[in-house]
Coordinates of C-alpha atoms in Angstrom, one line a residue:
M1 CA 57.9 131.5 -19.9
D2 CA 56.5 134.9 -20.8
I3 CA 54.4 136.8 -18.2
I4 CA 52.5 140.0 -18.2
A5 CA 52.4 142.9 -15.7
T6 CA 50.4 146.1 -15.8
T7 CA 51.7 149.6 -15.2
L8 CA 49.9 153.0 -15.4
Q9 CA 51.5 153.5 -18.8
G10 CA 50.5 150.1 -20.2
K11 CA 51.2 146.3 -20.0
V12 CA 54.7 144.9 -20.2
R13 CA 55.8 141.4 -21.1
G14 CA 58.5 139.9 -18.9
R15 CA 60.0 136.4 -18.4
A16 CA 59.6 133.9 -15.5
D17 CA 62.4 131.5 -14.8
G18 CA 63.0 129.4 -11.7
G19 CA 60.3 131.2 -9.8
I20 CA 61.6 134.7 -10.5
A21 CA 60.0 137.2 -12.8
T22 CA 62.2 139.6 -14.7
Y23 CA 61.2 142.7 -16.5
L24 CA 63.9 144.7 -18.3
G25 CA 64.1 148.1 -19.9
I26 CA 60.8 149.5 -18.7
P27 CA 60.6 153.3 -19.5
Y28 CA 59.8 155.5 -16.5
A29 CA 60.2 158.8 -18.4
A30 CA 60.3 160.0 -21.9
A31 CA 63.5 159.8 -23.9
P32 CA 65.7 162.8 -22.8
F33 CA 66.5 163.9 -26.4
G34 CA 64.9 166.2 -28.9
V35 CA 62.6 168.6 -27.2
H36 CA 63.3 166.9 -23.8
R37 CA 67.1 167.2 -24.0
F38 CA 68.6 169.1 -21.0
R39 CA 65.1 169.3 -19.5
A40 CA 63.5 167.8 -16.5
P41 CA 62.3 164.3 -17.1
A42 CA 58.9 164.2 -18.9
P43 CA 56.2 161.6 -18.5
V44 CA 56.1 158.5 -20.7
E45 CA 53.4 158.4 -23.3
P46 CA 51.1 155.4 -22.6
W47 CA 51.2 152.6 -25.1
E48 CA 48.6 150.3 -26.6
G49 CA 48.9 146.5 -26.4
I50 CA 51.8 144.8 -24.6
R51 CA 55.3 146.2 -24.6
D52 CA 58.2 143.7 -24.5
A53 CA 60.4 144.0 -21.4
L54 CA 62.7 141.1 -22.2
E55 CA 66.0 142.9 -22.9
F56 CA 67.9 145.7 -21.1
G57 CA 67.1 149.1 -22.5
P58 CA 69.5 151.7 -23.8
T59 CA 72.1 153.0 -21.5
A60 CA 72.9 156.7 -20.9
P61 CA 75.5 158.1 -23.3
Q62 CA 79.0 157.8 -21.9
R63 CA 82.5 156.8 -22.7
P64 CA 84.0 153.7 -21.0
Y65 CA 86.4 153.9 -18.1
R66 CA 90.0 154.5 -19.2
P67 CA 92.5 151.6 -18.8
P68 CA 93.2 149.9 -16.5
L69 CA 89.7 150.5 -14.8
D70 CA 87.9 149.5 -18.0
Q71 CA 89.0 145.9 -17.3
L72 CA 88.1 146.0 -13.6
I73 CA 84.7 147.8 -14.0
P74 CA 83.5 147.0 -17.6
D75 CA 80.7 149.2 -18.7
V76 CA 77.7 148.1 -20.8
D77 CA 76.9 150.2 -23.9
I78 CA 73.4 149.7 -25.3
P79 CA 72.6 152.3 -28.0
G80 CA 69.3 154.1 -28.2
E81 CA 67.5 157.2 -26.9
D82 CA 65.1 155.6 -24.4
C83 CA 67.8 155.5 -21.7
L84 CA 65.5 156.5 -18.8
N85 CA 64.5 152.9 -18.1
L86 CA 64.5 150.5 -15.2
N87 CA 64.5 146.8 -14.5
V88 CA 62.5 144.7 -12.0
W89 CA 63.3 141.3 -10.5
A90 CA 60.5 139.8 -8.3
P91 CA 59.4 136.5 -6.9
R92 CA 56.7 135.2 -9.2
D93 CA 54.2 133.8 -6.7
A94 CA 54.9 135.6 -3.4
D95 CA 52.2 136.0 -0.7
G96 CA 51.4 139.6 0.1
P97 CA 53.3 142.7 -0.9
L98 CA 57.1 142.4 -0.6
P99 CA 59.8 144.9 0.5
V100 CA 61.4 146.8 -2.4
L101 CA 65.1 147.7 -2.9
V102 CA 65.8 150.4 -5.6
W103 CA 69.5 150.3 -6.8
I104 CA 71.2 153.5 -8.0
H105 CA 74.5 152.7 -9.7
G106 CA 77.8 154.5 -9.2
G107 CA 80.3 155.8 -11.7
S108 CA 81.3 159.3 -10.7
L109 CA 78.0 160.6 -12.2
R110 CA 79.5 160.0 -15.7
N111 CA 79.7 156.2 -16.0
G112 CA 77.7 153.1 -15.3
S113 CA 74.3 151.6 -16.0
A114 CA 71.7 149.3 -14.5
A115 CA 72.4 146.8 -17.2
M116 CA 75.8 145.7 -15.7
P117 CA 75.7 142.0 -15.0
L118 CA 77.0 142.7 -11.5
Y119 CA 73.7 144.3 -10.6
D120 CA 71.5 141.3 -11.5
G121 CA 68.7 141.2 -8.9
R122 CA 67.9 137.5 -8.9
A123 CA 69.4 136.8 -5.5
F124 CA 67.3 139.6 -3.9
A125 CA 64.1 138.2 -5.6
R126 CA 65.0 134.7 -4.5
D127 CA 65.1 136.0 -0.9
G128 CA 61.8 137.9 -1.0
V129 CA 62.8 141.4 -2.0
V130 CA 61.7 143.1 -5.2
L131 CA 64.8 144.6 -6.8
V132 CA 64.5 147.6 -9.1
S133 CA 67.6 149.0 -10.9
V134 CA 67.6 152.4 -12.5
N135 CA 69.3 154.2 -15.4
Y136 CA 69.7 158.0 -15.2
R137 CA 71.4 160.7 -17.3
L138 CA 75.1 161.0 -16.7
G139 CA 77.8 163.5 -17.4
V140 CA 77.0 166.8 -19.0
E141 CA 73.5 165.6 -20.0
G142 CA 72.6 164.8 -16.4
F143 CA 74.7 167.0 -14.3
G144 CA 76.1 169.8 -16.4
V145 CA 75.2 173.2 -14.9
F146 CA 73.7 175.7 -17.5
P147 CA 71.9 179.0 -17.1
D148 CA 69.1 177.9 -19.4
A149 CA 68.4 174.3 -18.0
P150 CA 67.2 172.8 -14.7
D151 CA 70.0 171.7 -12.4
N152 CA 70.5 168.1 -11.2
R153 CA 68.7 166.6 -14.1
G154 CA 70.1 163.1 -13.3
L155 CA 68.8 163.4 -9.7
L156 CA 65.4 164.5 -11.1
D157 CA 65.6 161.3 -13.2
Q158 CA 66.1 159.2 -10.0
I159 CA 63.1 160.9 -8.4
A160 CA 61.0 160.2 -11.5
A161 CA 62.0 156.5 -11.2
L162 CA 61.1 156.4 -7.5
T163 CA 57.7 158.0 -8.4
W164 CA 57.3 155.2 -10.9
V165 CA 58.0 152.7 -8.2
R166 CA 55.5 154.2 -5.9
D167 CA 52.8 154.2 -8.6
N168 CA 53.5 150.8 -10.2
I169 CA 55.5 148.4 -8.0
A170 CA 52.4 146.8 -6.5
G171 CA 51.7 145.3 -9.9
F172 CA 55.0 143.4 -9.6
G173 CA 54.3 142.2 -6.0
G174 CA 56.2 145.0 -4.2
D175 CA 55.0 147.1 -1.3
P176 CA 55.1 150.9 -2.2
G177 CA 55.0 151.6 1.6
C178 CA 58.3 149.6 2.2
V179 CA 60.9 151.0 -0.3
T180 CA 64.6 151.1 0.4
V181 CA 66.8 153.1 -1.9
C182 CA 70.4 151.8 -2.1
G183 CA 73.5 153.0 -4.0
E184 CA 77.2 152.8 -4.2
S185 CA 79.7 155.6 -4.8
A186 CA 78.0 158.3 -6.9
G187 CA 74.8 156.3 -6.3
A188 CA 75.2 156.8 -2.6
I189 CA 76.1 160.5 -3.0
S190 CA 72.8 160.8 -5.0
I191 CA 70.9 159.1 -2.2
A192 CA 72.4 161.5 0.4
A193 CA 70.9 164.3 -1.7
L194 CA 67.6 162.5 -2.1
L195 CA 67.4 162.1 1.7
T196 CA 67.0 165.8 2.1
S197 CA 65.2 166.7 -1.1
P198 CA 61.6 167.9 -0.8
R199 CA 61.0 166.4 -4.2
A200 CA 61.8 162.9 -2.9
A201 CA 59.8 163.1 0.3
G202 CA 57.8 160.0 1.0
L203 CA 59.1 158.1 -2.0
F204 CA 61.3 155.8 0.1
H205 CA 61.4 154.7 3.7
R206 CA 65.0 153.4 4.3
A207 CA 68.3 154.1 2.6
V208 CA 71.7 152.5 2.1
L209 CA 74.9 154.5 1.4
Q210 CA 77.8 152.4 0.2
S211 CA 81.1 154.2 -0.1
G212 CA 79.5 157.6 -0.8
P213 CA 79.0 160.5 1.6
P214 CA 76.8 163.6 1.3
H215 CA 78.5 165.9 -1.2
T216 CA 77.2 169.0 -3.0
V217 CA 78.8 172.1 -4.5
T218 CA 77.6 175.5 -5.4
R219 CA 76.2 176.3 -8.9
G220 CA 79.4 178.3 -9.6
E221 CA 81.6 175.4 -8.8
G222 CA 79.4 172.9 -10.6
A223 CA 79.5 175.1 -13.8
R224 CA 83.3 174.9 -14.1
T225 CA 83.3 171.7 -16.1
V226 CA 80.6 173.0 -18.5
R227 CA 82.7 176.2 -19.0
A228 CA 85.8 174.2 -19.8
M229 CA 83.8 172.0 -22.2
A230 CA 82.4 175.1 -23.9
K231 CA 85.9 176.5 -24.4
A232 CA 87.0 173.3 -26.0
L233 CA 83.9 173.2 -28.2
R234 CA 84.1 176.9 -29.0
V235 CA 80.5 177.4 -28.2
P236 CA 78.7 179.4 -25.5
A237 CA 78.2 177.6 -22.2
T238 CA 74.4 177.2 -22.6
A239 CA 72.2 174.1 -22.9
E240 CA 70.8 175.4 -26.2
E241 CA 74.3 175.5 -27.8
F242 CA 75.4 172.2 -26.3
A243 CA 72.2 170.6 -27.8
G244 CA 73.4 171.6 -31.2
V245 CA 76.8 169.8 -30.8
D246 CA 77.2 166.3 -32.3
R247 CA 76.7 163.9 -29.4
E248 CA 79.8 161.9 -30.1
R249 CA 81.9 165.1 -30.2
L250 CA 80.3 166.1 -26.9
L251 CA 81.3 162.8 -25.3
D252 CA 84.8 163.0 -26.7
V253 CA 85.4 166.5 -25.2
Q254 CA 83.8 165.4 -21.9
D255 CA 86.1 162.4 -21.8
E256 CA 89.2 164.5 -22.6
L257 CA 88.4 166.8 -19.7
V258 CA 87.1 164.5 -16.9
G259 CA 88.1 160.9 -18.1
R260 CA 91.3 160.9 -15.9
A261 CA 89.7 162.4 -12.8
D262 CA 89.0 160.3 -9.7
P263 CA 87.8 160.8 -6.2
V264 CA 91.3 160.6 -4.7
G265 CA 93.4 162.5 -7.3
G266 CA 90.7 165.0 -8.0
G267 CA 90.3 166.9 -11.3
P268 CA 87.3 168.3 -13.1
G269 CA 84.1 166.3 -12.9
F270 CA 80.3 166.5 -12.3
H271 CA 78.6 167.1 -9.0
I272 CA 75.2 167.5 -7.4
V273 CA 74.6 171.2 -6.9
V274 CA 72.7 173.2 -4.3
D275 CA 69.7 174.7 -6.2
D276 CA 67.1 175.4 -3.4
D277 CA 64.6 173.4 -5.4
V278 CA 65.7 169.8 -5.6
V279 CA 68.7 170.1 -3.2
P280 CA 68.1 172.8 -0.5
A281 CA 70.9 174.8 1.0
D282 CA 69.8 174.1 4.5
P283 CA 68.4 170.6 4.4
P284 CA 66.5 169.0 7.2
P285 CA 68.0 165.9 8.8
P286 CA 67.1 162.7 7.2
S287 CA 64.3 160.9 9.1
V288 CA 64.6 157.4 7.6
D289 CA 66.5 154.3 8.8
L290 CA 70.0 154.4 7.3
L291 CA 72.6 151.8 6.6
L292 CA 76.0 153.3 5.6
G293 CA 79.7 152.4 5.4
C294 CA 82.7 152.0 3.2
N295 CA 85.5 149.6 2.4
R296 CA 88.7 149.5 4.4
E297 CA 91.1 150.4 1.5
E298 CA 88.9 152.4 -0.9
Y299 CA 91.9 154.2 -2.4
R300 CA 93.5 151.1 -3.8
L301 CA 91.1 150.9 -6.8
W302 CA 92.6 154.2 -8.1
F303 CA 96.1 154.0 -6.7
V304 CA 97.1 150.4 -7.3
P305 CA 96.2 149.2 -10.9
G306 CA 98.1 152.0 -12.6
G307 CA 101.0 152.0 -10.2
A308 CA 100.3 155.4 -8.6
V309 CA 100.8 153.9 -5.1
D310 CA 104.5 153.2 -6.0
R311 CA 105.1 156.6 -7.7
V312 CA 104.2 158.6 -4.6
N313 CA 107.4 159.6 -2.8
G314 CA 108.0 161.9 0.2
L315 CA 107.8 165.1 -1.9
T316 CA 104.6 164.0 -3.6
L317 CA 103.1 163.3 -0.2
R318 CA 104.1 166.7 1.1
L319 CA 102.5 168.4 -2.0
A320 CA 99.3 166.4 -1.5
L321 CA 99.2 167.4 2.2
W322 CA 99.4 171.0 1.0
K323 CA 96.8 170.6 -1.8
F324 CA 94.2 169.0 0.5
R325 CA 95.2 171.2 3.5
I326 CA 95.9 168.2 5.7
P327 CA 97.6 169.3 8.9
G328 CA 101.1 167.8 9.6
R329 CA 99.9 166.3 12.9
V330 CA 97.4 164.2 10.9
A331 CA 100.1 162.8 8.6
R332 CA 102.4 162.1 11.6
L333 CA 99.6 160.2 13.3
Y334 CA 99.1 158.0 10.2
R335 CA 102.8 157.4 9.8
A336 CA 103.1 156.4 13.5
G337 CA 100.4 153.8 13.1
R338 CA 102.0 152.4 9.9
P339 CA 105.7 152.5 10.4
D340 CA 106.4 150.2 7.4
A341 CA 104.0 151.8 5.0
T342 CA 105.2 153.6 1.8
P343 CA 104.2 157.3 1.2
G344 CA 101.7 156.1 -1.4
V345 CA 99.9 153.9 1.2
I346 CA 100.0 156.7 3.8
L347 CA 98.4 159.1 1.3
G348 CA 95.8 156.6 0.2
E349 CA 94.8 155.8 3.8
M350 CA 94.4 159.5 4.6
A351 CA 92.4 160.1 1.4
T352 CA 90.0 157.3 2.2
D353 CA 89.4 158.8 5.7
L354 CA 89.2 162.4 4.4
L355 CA 86.8 161.6 1.6
L356 CA 84.7 158.7 2.9
R357 CA 85.2 157.2 6.4
G358 CA 85.3 160.6 8.1
P359 CA 82.3 162.2 6.5
L360 CA 80.2 159.0 6.9
N361 CA 81.1 158.9 10.6
R362 CA 80.1 162.5 11.0
L363 CA 76.8 161.8 9.3
A364 CA 76.2 158.9 11.7
D365 CA 77.1 161.1 14.7
S366 CA 74.8 163.9 13.5
R367 CA 71.9 161.4 13.4
L368 CA 72.7 160.3 16.9
A369 CA 72.3 163.8 18.1
D370 CA 69.0 164.1 16.2
S371 CA 67.8 160.9 17.9
R372 CA 68.7 162.2 21.3
V373 CA 66.6 165.3 20.7
A374 CA 63.7 163.1 19.5
D375 CA 64.0 160.8 22.6
S376 CA 64.1 163.8 25.0
R377 CA 60.9 165.1 23.5
V378 CA 59.2 161.8 24.1
A379 CA 60.7 161.5 27.6
D380 CA 59.5 165.0 28.5
S381 CA 55.9 164.5 27.4
P382 CA 53.1 163.7 29.8
A383 CA 52.6 160.3 28.2
A384 CA 56.1 159.1 29.0
D385 CA 55.2 156.3 31.3
S386 CA 55.6 152.5 31.1
R387 CA 52.6 152.2 28.8
A388 CA 54.1 154.8 26.4
A389 CA 57.4 153.0 26.5
G390 CA 55.6 149.9 25.3
S391 CA 54.0 151.8 22.5
R392 CA 57.4 153.1 21.4
I393 CA 58.7 149.5 21.1
T394 CA 55.7 148.7 18.9
A395 CA 56.3 151.7 16.8
S396 CA 60.0 150.7 16.3
R397 CA 58.9 147.4 14.7
S398 CA 56.4 149.0 12.4
G399 CA 58.6 152.0 11.4
G400 CA 56.2 154.4 13.2
S401 CA 57.2 157.6 15.0
R402 CA 60.4 156.3 16.7
P403 CA 63.7 158.1 15.9
A404 CA 65.4 156.9 12.8
R405 CA 68.2 154.3 13.4
T406 CA 71.6 154.3 11.8
Y407 CA 73.8 151.2 11.2
F408 CA 77.5 151.4 10.2
Y409 CA 79.5 148.8 8.4
E410 CA 83.0 148.3 7.0
F411 CA 84.0 145.9 4.3
A412 CA 87.5 144.5 5.1
W413 CA 88.0 141.4 3.0
R414 CA 91.1 141.9 0.8
S415 CA 91.0 140.8 -2.9
P416 CA 94.1 139.1 -4.2
V417 CA 93.6 140.6 -7.7
L418 CA 96.4 143.0 -8.6
G419 CA 96.9 143.8 -4.9
L420 CA 93.5 145.6 -4.8
G421 CA 92.9 144.7 -1.2
A422 CA 89.6 146.0 0.3
C423 CA 89.2 148.5 -2.5
H424 CA 86.3 150.7 -3.8
A425 CA 83.4 148.8 -5.3
L426 CA 84.6 145.3 -4.2
E427 CA 81.7 144.8 -1.9
I428 CA 79.0 145.1 -4.6
G429 CA 79.3 141.5 -5.7
F430 CA 78.9 140.4 -2.1
V431 CA 75.8 142.6 -1.5
F432 CA 74.1 141.2 -4.6
D433 CA 75.3 137.6 -3.8
N434 CA 76.7 137.7 -7.4
L435 CA 80.3 136.7 -7.0
R436 CA 80.5 135.2 -10.5
H437 CA 80.0 138.6 -12.1
G438 CA 82.3 140.3 -9.6
E439 CA 85.4 138.3 -10.4
A440 CA 87.2 141.1 -12.2
L441 CA 87.7 142.7 -8.8
S442 CA 87.5 139.8 -6.4
G443 CA 89.0 136.9 -8.3
P444 CA 87.4 133.4 -8.8
D445 CA 87.8 132.3 -5.1
A446 CA 85.9 135.0 -3.2
P447 CA 84.4 133.6 0.0
Q448 CA 80.7 132.6 -0.5
P449 CA 80.0 132.7 3.3
L450 CA 80.9 136.4 3.3
A451 CA 78.5 137.0 0.5
D452 CA 75.8 135.1 2.4
A453 CA 76.3 137.3 5.4
M454 CA 76.4 140.6 3.6
H455 CA 73.5 139.9 1.3
R456 CA 71.4 138.7 4.2
A457 CA 72.1 141.9 6.1
W458 CA 70.9 144.0 3.1
V459 CA 67.8 141.8 2.7
D460 CA 66.9 142.1 6.4
F461 CA 67.4 145.8 6.4
A462 CA 65.1 146.2 3.4
A463 CA 62.5 144.1 5.1
S464 CA 62.6 145.4 8.7
G465 CA 65.1 148.3 8.9
D466 CA 67.4 146.1 11.1
P467 CA 70.5 144.5 9.3
G468 CA 71.4 142.4 12.4
W469 CA 73.8 144.3 14.6
T470 CA 73.6 147.1 17.1
A471 CA 72.5 150.5 15.9
W472 CA 74.9 153.5 16.0
D473 CA 75.1 155.0 19.5
A474 CA 77.8 156.7 21.6
R475 CA 79.9 153.5 21.5
R476 CA 80.1 153.7 17.6
P477 CA 79.5 150.0 16.8
V478 CA 80.7 149.1 13.3
R479 CA 79.9 145.7 11.6
V480 CA 83.2 144.6 10.0
F481 CA 82.5 142.2 7.1
D482 CA 85.5 139.9 6.6
H483 CA 86.3 136.3 6.1
P484 CA 86.7 134.5 8.4
G485 CA 85.5 136.5 11.3
T486 CA 82.7 139.0 10.5
S487 CA 82.1 140.8 13.8
T488 CA 81.0 144.1 15.4
V489 CA 83.8 146.4 16.6
L490 CA 83.3 149.4 18.8
A491 CA 84.8 152.7 17.6
P492 CA 87.5 151.4 15.3
R493 CA 90.4 153.8 14.5
Q494 CA 88.7 156.7 16.4
E495 CA 92.0 158.4 17.2
E496 CA 92.8 158.9 13.5
L497 CA 89.2 160.0 12.7
R498 CA 89.2 162.5 15.5
A499 CA 92.5 164.0 14.1
W500 CA 90.5 165.4 11.3
L501 CA 88.3 167.5 13.5

């Protein structure tokens, strides 16, 4: 059945089915082409009448992943220029405003879209959360660094989408005062930047980082990929010149240069840059509740399908240690803990900890220090008596002035598909309670009870800021999602993590 919602830009027609309202392809900014190409996102022109929001909108220009990843993470390609659009799933007849979860997809800042079936938001809407998924500019269009264009355009797109949510989500049953932003991989890296961006202040109230730590580079480092593309295109490295290049040619050259790069093996790519406008050089500590974590064997998505894990020998491992400046004592520690592991597995385990688990642990620890400072200020104040303690408990339930909490998880269930194990991106189908569309990574027999547990934790965090286990403290509690046996473990593998310090 068709249904109508009202936004500040005009009315949109969605569809109701099984008690869930779905609105697809709603523009939150003007098409980023023509006069808007390589510019900050511009407002959408209001429309007359009712605009159909029945099909996914255009996706950001990109090339698909290269084999074999293209079979494991299939992209969706929908042509058209209005790619700055979003989708909304909401309970149709809910009482009162509902918590909102805004999903920012991953893909190394060059791949992905909100139209992927894996990101269907029906399960969140079924369980009382309004799910919004967002498209943003990718690759050189969104994150190329030019002297004559604003930096971090893809991040500015995300901020524009969050502004749309603040201004419009009440018309879909959502609470603009209870917004959680959630992303995986490059989506999580984006959120880490949004957490400290003055442009995003007040647009969300909780955040989830799945398999993506804080990571920025200088403008000089960020411009390297553009300079390499400019050399291949034989044009100056300016936005004006790139705008004159045929778009398909631009994508071809981009793919030739960065298509084989991955987080573990490295290579040229696109990054969020420090620009002192959107992303400050000395950011303040994030002050919102945070849920973060990673998968136990992240590296296996890049190392296993193409056989790289078996091609790594002792010499390759030593060269990798030199390239990434990994001390020999660290390698010896990892070998001692895995006496039967091959050099490829040892390298992959170290890469996972170097790039993901270690930085995320440090982020959690830094927030613990910030919380201690905040607690000491409360304790030292004249009002720090039993009545004040009671008021702090009340504040923690309402998200008031209490210190922000941090929750850490690890996804440990091992997929049988191609020996992927607990690899990068495997957890997404469980978070969305959408195992059917995650079968390329998980196989057809993924455990539904694990999806029930993980999805419920994300729903509860979006609703209350508490996913259901102990917040991060000096004991370092980690919720390990596995089947059977999801449990909370204190300080797992701390000896190896400390070795990186």
